[in-house]
XYZ file of C-alpha atoms in Angstrom:
676
model
C 5.742 222.273 68.099
C 9.146 223.718 68.756
C 9.780 225.484 72.045
C 11.883 228.695 72.496
C 13.543 229.536 75.748
C 13.203 233.170 75.343
C 10.650 235.235 73.464
C 11.714 236.341 70.036
C 8.265 237.606 69.191
C 8.340 240.182 66.456
C 6.212 243.332 66.583
C 5.464 244.947 69.938
C 5.094 242.472 72.701
C 2.316 243.796 74.813
C 2.547 244.579 78.588
C -0.360 243.276 80.707
C 1.408 243.997 83.988
C -0.385 247.242 84.692
C -1.228 248.854 88.076
C -4.488 250.587 88.648
C -2.533 253.825 88.317
C -0.933 252.669 85.054
C -4.433 251.837 83.712
C -5.826 255.235 84.598
C -2.840 257.089 83.051
C -3.058 255.051 79.821
C -6.726 255.806 79.493
C -6.105 259.498 80.025
C -3.309 259.473 77.375
C -5.608 257.821 74.904
C -8.286 260.387 75.341
C -5.826 263.238 75.056
C -4.233 261.793 71.912
C -7.584 261.143 70.351
C -8.804 264.662 71.047
C -5.655 266.142 69.486
C -6.151 264.127 66.315
C -9.918 265.124 66.053
C -9.046 268.858 66.662
C -6.513 268.603 63.854
C -9.074 267.121 61.508
C -11.756 269.638 62.424
C -9.406 272.506 61.713
C -8.779 271.467 58.071
C -9.978 274.144 55.579
C -9.594 271.850 52.631
C -10.653 268.407 53.726
C -9.124 265.469 51.893
C -8.681 261.747 52.349
C -5.052 262.304 53.358
C -5.684 265.077 56.047
C -9.110 263.803 57.394
C -9.599 260.105 56.914
C -6.109 258.909 57.223
C -5.383 260.555 60.651
C -8.662 259.241 61.998
C -8.047 255.766 60.847
C -4.348 255.860 61.808
C -5.436 256.874 65.406
C -7.589 253.633 65.504
C -4.661 251.538 64.178
C -2.171 252.880 66.661
C -4.402 253.059 69.797
C -6.233 249.776 69.259
C -3.861 247.616 71.375
C -3.673 250.091 74.286
C -7.439 250.341 74.405
C -7.717 246.511 74.318
C -5.249 245.847 77.015
C -6.625 248.205 79.553
C -10.151 247.102 79.118
C -9.356 243.368 78.710
C -7.763 243.130 82.173
C -11.183 243.377 83.881
C -11.971 239.924 82.494
C -8.765 238.056 83.562
C -6.851 239.856 86.341
C -6.793 238.200 89.697
C -6.487 241.660 91.398
C -9.864 243.248 92.072
C -8.436 246.722 92.119
C -6.993 246.089 88.625
C -10.323 244.711 87.298
C -12.129 247.809 88.827
C -9.596 250.164 87.222
C -10.064 248.386 83.936
C -13.766 248.841 84.140
C -13.400 252.487 85.060
C -11.004 252.914 82.113
C -13.552 251.373 79.790
C -16.255 253.710 80.963
C -13.899 256.714 80.408
C -12.831 255.489 76.938
C -16.361 254.654 75.872
C -17.643 257.957 77.061
C -14.867 259.652 75.005
C -15.598 257.568 71.934
C -19.326 258.479 72.154
C -18.378 262.146 72.491
C -16.050 261.815 69.465
C -18.848 260.422 67.313
C -21.009 263.351 68.300
C -18.520 265.996 67.050
C -20.273 267.919 64.290
C -16.957 269.611 63.256
C -15.209 266.304 62.663
C -18.259 264.953 60.770
C -18.328 267.964 58.482
C -14.757 267.228 57.387
C -15.494 263.570 56.928
C -18.666 264.344 54.934
C -16.797 266.752 52.776
C -14.427 263.986 51.721
C -17.357 261.531 51.310
C -19.043 264.164 49.008
C -15.902 264.607 46.910
C -16.903 261.882 44.435
C -14.015 262.359 42.084
C -11.379 261.947 44.989
C -13.219 258.886 46.441
C -13.459 257.293 43.001
C -9.632 257.366 42.666
C -9.063 255.663 45.924
C -8.242 251.882 46.206
C -11.075 249.586 47.240
C -10.204 249.412 50.977
C -9.644 253.206 51.279
C -12.898 253.873 49.471
C -14.696 251.474 51.787
C -13.046 253.307 54.664
C -14.593 256.554 53.668
C -18.011 255.151 53.184
C -17.938 253.265 56.527
C -16.627 256.211 58.445
C -19.433 258.418 57.131
C -21.977 255.903 57.860
C -20.801 255.310 61.432
C -21.044 259.146 62.079
C -24.525 259.227 60.563
C -25.703 256.266 62.650
C -24.450 258.218 65.751
C -26.909 261.025 64.950
C -24.772 263.596 63.167
C -27.564 264.216 60.701
C -29.927 265.113 63.550
C -30.540 268.596 65.002
C -28.484 269.575 68.020
C -31.151 268.769 70.662
C -31.728 265.222 69.415
C -28.125 264.692 68.858
C -27.277 265.625 72.522
C -30.106 263.367 73.673
C -28.754 260.538 71.700
C -25.241 261.073 73.176
C -26.662 260.869 76.726
C -28.432 257.618 75.812
C -25.237 256.051 74.321
C -23.293 257.038 77.503
C -25.834 255.470 79.743
C -25.869 252.297 77.651
C -22.194 252.084 77.828
C -22.260 252.362 81.735
C -25.004 249.770 81.956
C -23.052 247.224 79.751
C -20.052 247.421 81.941
C -22.055 246.987 85.121
C -23.964 244.011 83.513
C -20.751 242.268 82.583
C -19.064 242.941 85.966
C -22.028 241.534 87.777
C -21.893 238.210 85.865
C -18.125 237.920 86.335
C -18.241 238.508 90.059
C -21.746 237.042 90.772
C -21.092 233.266 90.834
C -23.761 231.193 92.508
C -22.847 228.268 94.857
C -24.352 225.337 96.803
C -22.903 222.794 99.260
C -24.009 219.284 98.292
C -23.281 215.939 99.915
C -21.685 212.982 98.176
C -25.126 211.316 98.198
C -26.709 214.399 96.580
C -24.090 214.211 93.886
C -24.607 210.597 93.023
C -23.741 209.936 89.465
C -20.767 212.337 89.322
C -17.344 210.645 88.659
C -14.703 210.435 91.301
C -12.481 213.104 89.708
C -15.207 215.653 90.239
C -14.641 215.464 94.080
C -10.791 215.471 93.991
C -9.363 218.682 95.354
C -12.904 220.181 95.733
C -13.483 222.584 98.553
C -15.619 221.133 101.394
C -17.823 222.866 103.978
C -19.813 221.585 106.975
C -23.406 222.581 106.866
C -25.842 221.429 109.671
C -23.210 218.929 110.860
C -22.796 217.293 107.465
C -19.745 217.646 105.242
C -20.633 218.786 101.699
C -18.757 219.763 98.468
C -18.885 223.363 97.249
C -20.375 223.422 93.704
C -20.319 226.717 91.940
C -22.072 228.009 88.704
C -18.823 228.024 86.815
C -18.954 225.687 83.815
C -16.588 222.941 85.115
C -18.825 222.603 88.169
C -22.438 223.156 87.126
C -22.379 221.393 83.693
C -21.362 218.011 84.918
C -23.937 218.202 87.737
C -26.751 219.017 85.316
C -25.615 216.289 82.974
C -24.887 213.494 85.408
C -26.508 214.086 88.797
C -29.094 211.234 89.264
C -31.048 212.978 91.977
C -33.622 215.439 90.385
C -33.569 217.482 93.529
C -29.783 218.106 93.114
C -30.285 219.242 89.559
C -33.292 221.372 90.416
C -31.319 223.137 93.174
C -28.525 224.089 90.809
C -30.965 225.195 88.077
C -32.411 227.596 90.592
C -29.036 228.750 91.963
C -28.016 229.588 88.365
C -31.311 231.028 87.518
C -31.323 233.456 90.478
C -27.873 234.932 89.960
C -27.413 238.569 89.339
C -30.956 239.909 90.005
C -29.510 243.441 89.787
C -29.047 242.742 86.054
C -32.776 242.577 85.361
C -33.390 246.294 85.751
C -30.176 247.020 83.823
C -31.292 245.068 80.806
C -34.939 246.441 81.125
C -33.491 250.010 81.061
C -31.126 249.126 78.166
C -33.896 247.826 75.988
C -35.863 251.004 76.471
C -32.894 253.192 75.802
C -32.000 251.231 72.597
C -35.509 251.702 71.202
C -35.457 255.328 72.052
C -32.066 255.847 70.305
C -33.225 253.857 67.261
C -36.340 255.992 66.938
C -34.422 259.257 67.322
C -32.491 258.122 64.310
C -35.617 257.344 62.251
C -35.802 253.449 62.733
C -39.037 251.793 63.968
C -37.203 249.335 66.223
C -33.684 248.744 67.586
C -33.554 245.514 65.491
C -34.105 247.465 62.392
C -31.244 249.814 63.383
C -28.780 247.047 64.093
C -29.684 244.847 61.128
C -29.045 247.505 58.513
C -25.350 246.742 58.632
C -25.704 242.962 58.719
C -26.057 240.341 55.919
C -29.805 240.008 56.861
C -30.411 243.839 56.361
C -33.837 243.807 58.173
C -35.885 241.949 60.824
C -38.176 240.341 58.280
C -35.637 237.826 56.839
C -34.406 236.940 60.323
C -37.910 236.249 61.647
C -38.774 234.233 58.614
C -35.595 232.217 58.962
C -36.136 231.563 62.603
C -39.779 230.715 62.472
C -39.475 228.411 59.558
C -36.496 226.591 61.102
C -38.531 226.369 64.370
C -41.380 224.540 62.571
C -38.932 222.046 61.003
C -37.045 221.491 64.317
C -40.288 220.823 66.245
C -40.786 217.684 64.085
C -37.442 216.383 65.372
C -38.086 217.622 68.948
C -41.566 215.829 69.134
C -39.716 212.477 68.875
C -36.884 213.487 71.264
C -39.404 214.672 73.874
C -41.231 211.335 73.628
C -37.935 209.441 74.380
C -36.983 211.733 77.283
C -40.602 211.569 78.771
C -40.413 207.728 78.747
C -37.155 207.764 80.657
C -38.165 210.229 83.264
C -41.655 208.476 83.671
C -39.786 205.198 84.376
C -37.534 206.973 86.946
C -40.551 208.461 88.644
C -42.438 205.184 88.700
C -39.363 203.394 90.168
C -39.161 206.058 92.911
C -43.043 205.843 93.534
C -43.468 209.479 92.584
C -45.867 211.119 90.111
C -44.614 212.466 86.668
C -45.381 216.096 86.555
C -43.500 216.972 83.248
C -40.103 217.883 81.989
C -38.298 220.858 83.499
C -35.326 222.933 82.647
C -33.161 220.828 85.020
C -33.982 217.749 83.094
C -32.749 218.791 79.719
C -28.984 218.025 79.976
C -29.484 214.884 82.103
C -32.005 213.150 79.971
C -30.548 214.107 76.533
C -27.284 212.716 77.817
C -28.977 209.523 79.023
C -30.588 209.012 75.637
C -27.155 209.363 73.975
C -25.646 206.881 76.385
C -28.427 204.365 75.975
C -28.829 204.592 72.187
C -25.129 205.045 71.177
C -23.257 203.629 74.139
C -21.587 207.040 74.518
C -20.425 207.963 77.940
C -18.844 211.427 78.348
C -16.677 210.129 81.191
C -15.187 207.471 78.873
C -14.765 209.913 75.945
C -12.977 212.540 77.942
C -10.177 210.217 78.875
C -8.983 210.816 75.342
C -9.007 214.554 75.556
C -6.371 215.647 78.037
C -6.173 219.466 77.569
C -2.438 219.664 77.001
C -2.259 217.034 74.300
C -5.572 218.014 72.713
C -4.459 221.595 72.491
C -1.148 220.819 70.974
C -2.838 218.409 68.434
C -5.546 220.938 67.542
C -2.890 223.564 66.980
C -1.043 221.093 64.753
C -4.188 220.749 62.713
C -4.444 224.605 62.324
C -0.748 224.741 61.439
C -1.150 222.348 58.605
C -4.441 223.658 57.332
C -3.336 227.343 57.237
C 0.323 226.746 56.377
C 1.590 228.385 59.651
C 4.102 227.444 62.360
C 3.531 228.048 66.093
C 6.205 228.527 68.625
C 5.311 228.348 72.380
C 7.177 230.900 74.386
C 8.756 229.944 77.733
C 8.277 232.374 80.664
C 6.066 234.680 78.605
C 5.035 238.157 79.714
C 1.514 237.362 80.620
C -1.300 238.239 83.134
C -1.347 234.845 84.991
C 0.844 231.798 85.334
C -1.769 229.607 83.610
C -1.528 231.595 80.354
C 0.429 230.350 77.331
C 1.730 232.580 74.646
C 2.597 231.519 71.093
C 4.378 233.159 68.104
C 2.887 232.557 64.603
C 5.209 232.299 61.595
C 4.658 231.347 57.959
C 5.316 227.573 57.578
C 7.545 227.949 54.516
C 9.546 231.094 55.190
C 10.889 233.168 58.056
C 8.081 235.586 58.136
C 6.400 236.646 61.316
C 2.551 236.708 61.347
C 1.464 237.488 64.876
C 1.010 235.965 68.278
C -1.753 234.703 70.558
C -2.510 233.762 74.218
C -4.339 230.811 75.699
C -5.992 231.292 79.158
C -7.934 228.082 79.534
C -8.761 227.463 83.239
C -11.243 229.100 85.669
C -10.380 231.305 88.580
C -12.039 233.770 90.754
C -13.104 237.017 89.176
C -12.399 235.766 85.645
C -14.724 235.968 82.680
C -17.107 232.938 83.034
C -17.457 231.593 79.473
C -15.320 230.949 76.436
C -14.410 233.920 74.090
C -11.719 235.508 72.147
C -10.428 239.067 72.455
C -8.725 240.547 69.284
C -6.247 242.467 71.386
C -4.466 244.104 68.514
C -5.307 244.400 64.761
C -2.652 244.085 62.172
C -2.098 247.172 60.009
C 0.241 248.981 57.814
C 2.263 251.860 59.329
C 2.843 255.043 57.435
C 6.440 253.994 56.687
C 5.347 250.907 55.061
C 6.279 248.557 57.884
C 3.672 246.174 59.474
C 2.302 245.891 62.989
C 1.270 242.349 63.809
C -2.032 240.999 65.156
C -2.547 239.660 68.676
C -5.420 237.733 69.974
C -6.323 236.115 73.361
C -8.558 233.123 73.960
C -10.163 232.890 77.387
C -12.037 229.785 78.504
C -13.075 227.777 81.585
C -12.109 224.230 81.069
C -11.744 221.769 83.932
C -8.574 221.950 85.997
C -6.176 218.958 86.637
C -6.936 216.922 89.627
C -4.730 214.924 91.973
C -5.073 211.718 89.934
C -5.619 212.976 86.370
C -4.649 215.928 84.091
C -7.194 218.473 82.928
C -9.619 216.512 80.663
C -12.039 217.861 78.135
C -15.328 216.610 77.196
C -15.993 216.244 73.417
C -18.115 219.452 73.719
C -15.070 221.215 75.296
C -12.846 219.938 72.461
C -15.349 221.301 69.936
C -15.379 224.665 71.832
C -11.517 224.794 71.659
C -11.697 224.226 67.890
C -14.311 226.972 67.552
C -12.614 229.649 69.695
C -9.218 229.022 68.074
C -11.029 229.667 64.790
C -11.684 233.198 66.022
C -7.984 233.519 67.097
C -6.802 232.593 63.637
C -9.381 234.773 61.950
C -7.625 237.632 63.669
C -4.056 236.286 63.185
C -4.452 235.484 59.498
C -6.338 238.737 58.534
C -4.235 241.216 56.489
C -5.911 244.630 56.095
C -4.579 248.167 55.823
C -6.905 249.568 58.392
C -7.771 248.159 61.885
C -11.484 248.998 61.212
C -11.672 246.108 58.816
C -9.369 243.640 60.554
C -10.262 239.882 61.373
C -13.505 239.270 63.039
C -14.828 242.909 62.589
C -17.095 241.545 59.790
C -20.971 241.607 59.571
C -22.217 240.374 62.877
C -24.220 237.548 61.212
C -21.153 236.142 59.494
C -18.516 236.468 62.226
C -19.244 233.022 63.693
C -19.340 231.235 60.319
C -15.424 230.633 60.088
C -15.309 229.148 63.547
C -18.426 227.089 63.159
C -16.953 225.631 60.015
C -13.956 224.466 61.964
C -16.157 222.670 64.582
C -16.669 220.014 61.907
C -13.085 218.758 62.538
C -14.233 217.392 65.916
C -16.646 214.999 64.109
C -14.152 213.812 61.413
C -12.879 210.293 62.221
C -9.497 210.891 60.569
C -9.066 214.063 62.518
C -10.213 212.682 65.862
C -7.720 209.819 65.653
C -5.000 212.501 65.124
C -5.718 214.526 68.250
C -7.715 212.312 70.708
C -5.266 210.214 72.767
C -5.751 208.437 76.087
C -4.109 210.520 78.920
C -2.530 207.293 80.496
C -1.663 205.002 77.647
C -1.154 207.444 74.824
C -3.320 205.246 72.620
C -5.406 206.990 69.985
C -9.171 206.986 70.445
C -10.597 203.653 69.270
C -12.101 203.540 65.844
C -15.311 201.989 67.287
C -15.726 204.796 69.907
C -15.252 207.365 67.186
C -17.986 205.679 65.063
C -20.357 205.724 68.102
C -19.474 209.385 68.726
C -20.118 210.392 65.147
C -23.346 208.379 65.081
C -24.642 210.374 68.070
C -23.748 213.776 66.515
C -27.343 214.739 65.874
C -28.860 213.071 68.885
C -30.991 215.625 70.428
C -30.493 218.114 67.564
C -34.048 219.174 67.584
C -34.152 220.326 71.238
C -30.578 221.663 71.072
C -31.198 223.801 68.079
C -34.621 224.887 69.458
C -32.789 226.215 72.569
C -30.572 228.256 70.232
C -33.655 229.590 68.453
C -35.199 230.437 71.745
C -32.340 232.819 72.512
C -32.632 234.340 69.017
C -36.308 234.746 69.053
C -36.227 236.213 72.631
C -33.588 238.670 71.432
C -35.862 239.752 68.540
C -38.757 239.798 70.966
C -37.247 242.437 73.132
C -35.428 244.367 70.403
C -37.986 244.354 67.604
C -40.754 246.143 69.320
C -41.889 249.599 68.383
C -43.621 250.508 71.620
C -41.096 249.074 74.077
C -43.851 247.435 76.079
C -42.008 244.228 77.014
C -41.204 242.671 80.367
C -37.803 241.131 79.853
C -38.030 238.602 82.710
C -41.541 237.479 81.958
C -41.014 237.079 78.196
C -37.849 235.043 78.831
C -39.636 232.498 81.057
C -42.635 232.379 78.721
C -40.691 231.806 75.544
C -38.334 229.387 77.288
C -41.343 227.101 77.956
C -42.910 227.654 74.595
C -39.848 227.281 72.323
C -37.332 225.307 74.265
C -40.176 223.107 75.431
C -39.173 222.620 79.071
C -40.995 224.024 82.147
C -39.415 226.582 84.490
C -40.943 224.953 87.521
C -42.454 226.724 90.607
C -39.342 228.827 91.164
C -38.913 232.462 90.551
C -35.901 232.545 88.303
C -34.415 235.056 85.861
C -32.050 233.272 83.546
C -31.632 236.278 81.175
C -29.646 237.999 83.892
C -26.490 236.029 83.031
C -26.730 236.033 79.260
C -23.923 238.358 78.595
C -24.715 238.507 74.864
C -27.681 240.712 75.378
C -25.388 243.564 76.731
C -22.171 242.407 75.057
C -22.662 243.436 71.413
C -25.096 240.675 70.288
C -28.359 242.625 70.834
C -30.700 241.998 67.827
C -27.790 239.740 66.742
C -28.143 236.432 68.516
C -29.818 234.951 65.515
C -26.430 235.152 63.789
C -25.245 231.926 65.554
C -27.690 229.972 63.447
C -27.796 232.234 60.386
C -24.092 231.826 59.952
C -24.340 228.058 60.278
C -25.846 228.187 56.760
C -22.526 229.593 55.523
C -20.285 227.364 57.724
C -21.948 224.155 56.660
C -21.859 225.118 52.943
C -18.251 226.011 53.068
C -17.343 222.757 54.734
C -19.442 220.508 52.454
C -18.589 222.367 49.219
C -14.843 222.483 49.681
C -13.360 220.515 52.707
C -15.587 217.425 52.219
C -15.282 217.522 48.461
C -11.469 218.169 48.345
C -10.526 216.390 51.532
C -10.297 217.888 55.009
C -6.452 217.806 54.900
C -6.155 219.427 51.426
C -3.389 221.997 51.617
C -4.833 224.010 48.796
C -8.297 224.221 50.304
C -6.777 225.199 53.695
C -4.886 228.049 51.904
C -7.877 229.070 49.958
C -9.805 229.261 53.138
C -6.999 231.320 54.754
C -6.744 233.798 51.859
C -10.399 234.129 50.720
C -12.356 233.908 54.078
C -9.842 234.874 56.839
C -7.452 237.249 55.282
C -9.803 239.887 53.920
C -11.623 240.561 57.309
C -14.371 243.052 56.431
C -12.342 244.776 53.783
C -15.018 243.371 51.417
C -18.549 242.112 51.948
C -18.686 238.679 53.555
C -20.800 237.491 50.599
C -17.996 238.295 48.178
C -15.603 236.248 50.267
C -17.990 233.287 50.339
C -18.371 233.447 46.517
C -14.660 233.670 46.027
C -14.033 230.578 48.227
C -17.004 228.391 47.065
C -17.268 229.618 43.464
C -20.949 230.410 43.915
C -23.529 231.939 46.323
C -24.224 229.946 49.392
C -27.325 227.764 49.898
C -28.864 226.011 52.853
C -28.851 222.346 51.811
C -25.655 221.415 53.698
C -26.880 223.291 56.793
C -30.306 221.442 56.890
C -28.484 218.011 56.582
C -25.862 218.982 59.263
C -28.623 219.445 61.919
C -30.458 216.224 61.047
C -33.124 217.704 58.665
C -33.256 215.771 55.478
C -35.621 218.212 53.719
C -33.305 220.108 51.371
C -35.912 222.655 50.068
C -34.733 226.263 50.633
C -35.591 228.092 53.779
């Protein structure tokens, strides 16, 4: 990819270098501007699309980026004062948005336009959809309720916003840690210890191991001593106890809000806007898939039990069952023994710098784009890279994105993408360009080796960049419909579809190169890697189903009588099929999805795989993974529309038919192709 010495990025380059005072002022300005627009709309005596809907939607277009920047910094800034100011700003802005959605005078104006069927009928498809969506959003915020119920609903929404921000902050700042000796960490590769902080405990030097992904995942996968894995399982499972009462309260408040609006359960309220439409199809999908997966998992459990029993017998200890801390270790061991796959060998071919560059090349070619990395970019941390995006065949700017790939203190703990700015049409006909930021926690470089990715990490990189380019390639008139703002149970499908590239031999040999020799990954290793793709698929997917069924368990209840901690531990053993052990743990306290917008929506990760597998098999496998036309069709029919049309319409446009589940079942190792 070409490099530029100075940024020539088109559109407004965003400023992330904000002080706490800057953040506070910007939040106050956003509130004042928003109130001014709403007052103007409410004062209209003859409400029309032009004087009611357009000002409200234009405000979202123009304020989107400022809102995103001031609230995004809590996840990435190294300055705690900035993080705290960002959280305070989010509370202030969320409170204003909730108040805004409770304004009866504004809703009356919106409703008047909505009821003017002749005017709405003459609008273009996206404008008409905007009117319908805006009216529905107000109604779902209680504007059809009487004043007392409406005010009560507003208070509930305010409290839920406060709880969500606290929950997230506790996870970001609540890392667990243990100090473990070299003997206790037997099985870990030498680069795990390079540059690692040490401490002396009880006269013995040990290594500090945290619950950040680059620390805990290798330990859970490779540490030979069960006691070590058990200890880290407990450290992780006992993080953030303060989040248990937060989530418990949130579950009760969500139910109260849903019932005020006339829904039986919170899940019923949420799913109304999704592709699933109601809890029934979700539960049917999950329970049927669970039965199918248990057949695979029975065989996998047998293999794992045999390995652990042999280990226990060799150590002269009794076998007491399989526990949560055994899952990653023994599934990895099975993969190594059956397929001769060693993650340490594989990751030598995935240096972060080269893998990122090669994966970006794949996206460039697939989507007919050109990326330019910016030297000395205006970013929030020295680790962050910034890229411009241009059309490959013409001098036409598309947008820009940021990559923040390595862990640091106070940073968001997982991998995710923030759609910082939506692209939109300005009133004068010019265009504002989209911006997205990918945040991850991949292993850092060591003294003897560059940052190296596992194959799972490389798959994550492909997946998250899929979200980036969903935002970058989307072209809509209104920010409300831009990029990943699709139905919640479709939003993962475009990125999941792109994970398939990490299993394609022809693709792997393009981007997997040895960090020392520069040699491409050997064909024999690729074959072993691909052969192992569905090893452990039963247990892996049951784990995903566990989260989905737990989510429905706490959100599809009509009486609210659910103990969130007890249900989590009970379902973990029942569905994921591993014991929790004798320790008091509360793993749900660090599952950010439950307070981060995936409530009653976690099922979507597997639901959307039906679509992702079908898209991949029906077009990319059939036409060739490097087919330029298929890549362009994907860009224009799946990514470009965002939610300016229904996801089902986009799928039909791309595939030429409605989706089915055959490719999905095959992709997870189930040969039965009868419909779910």
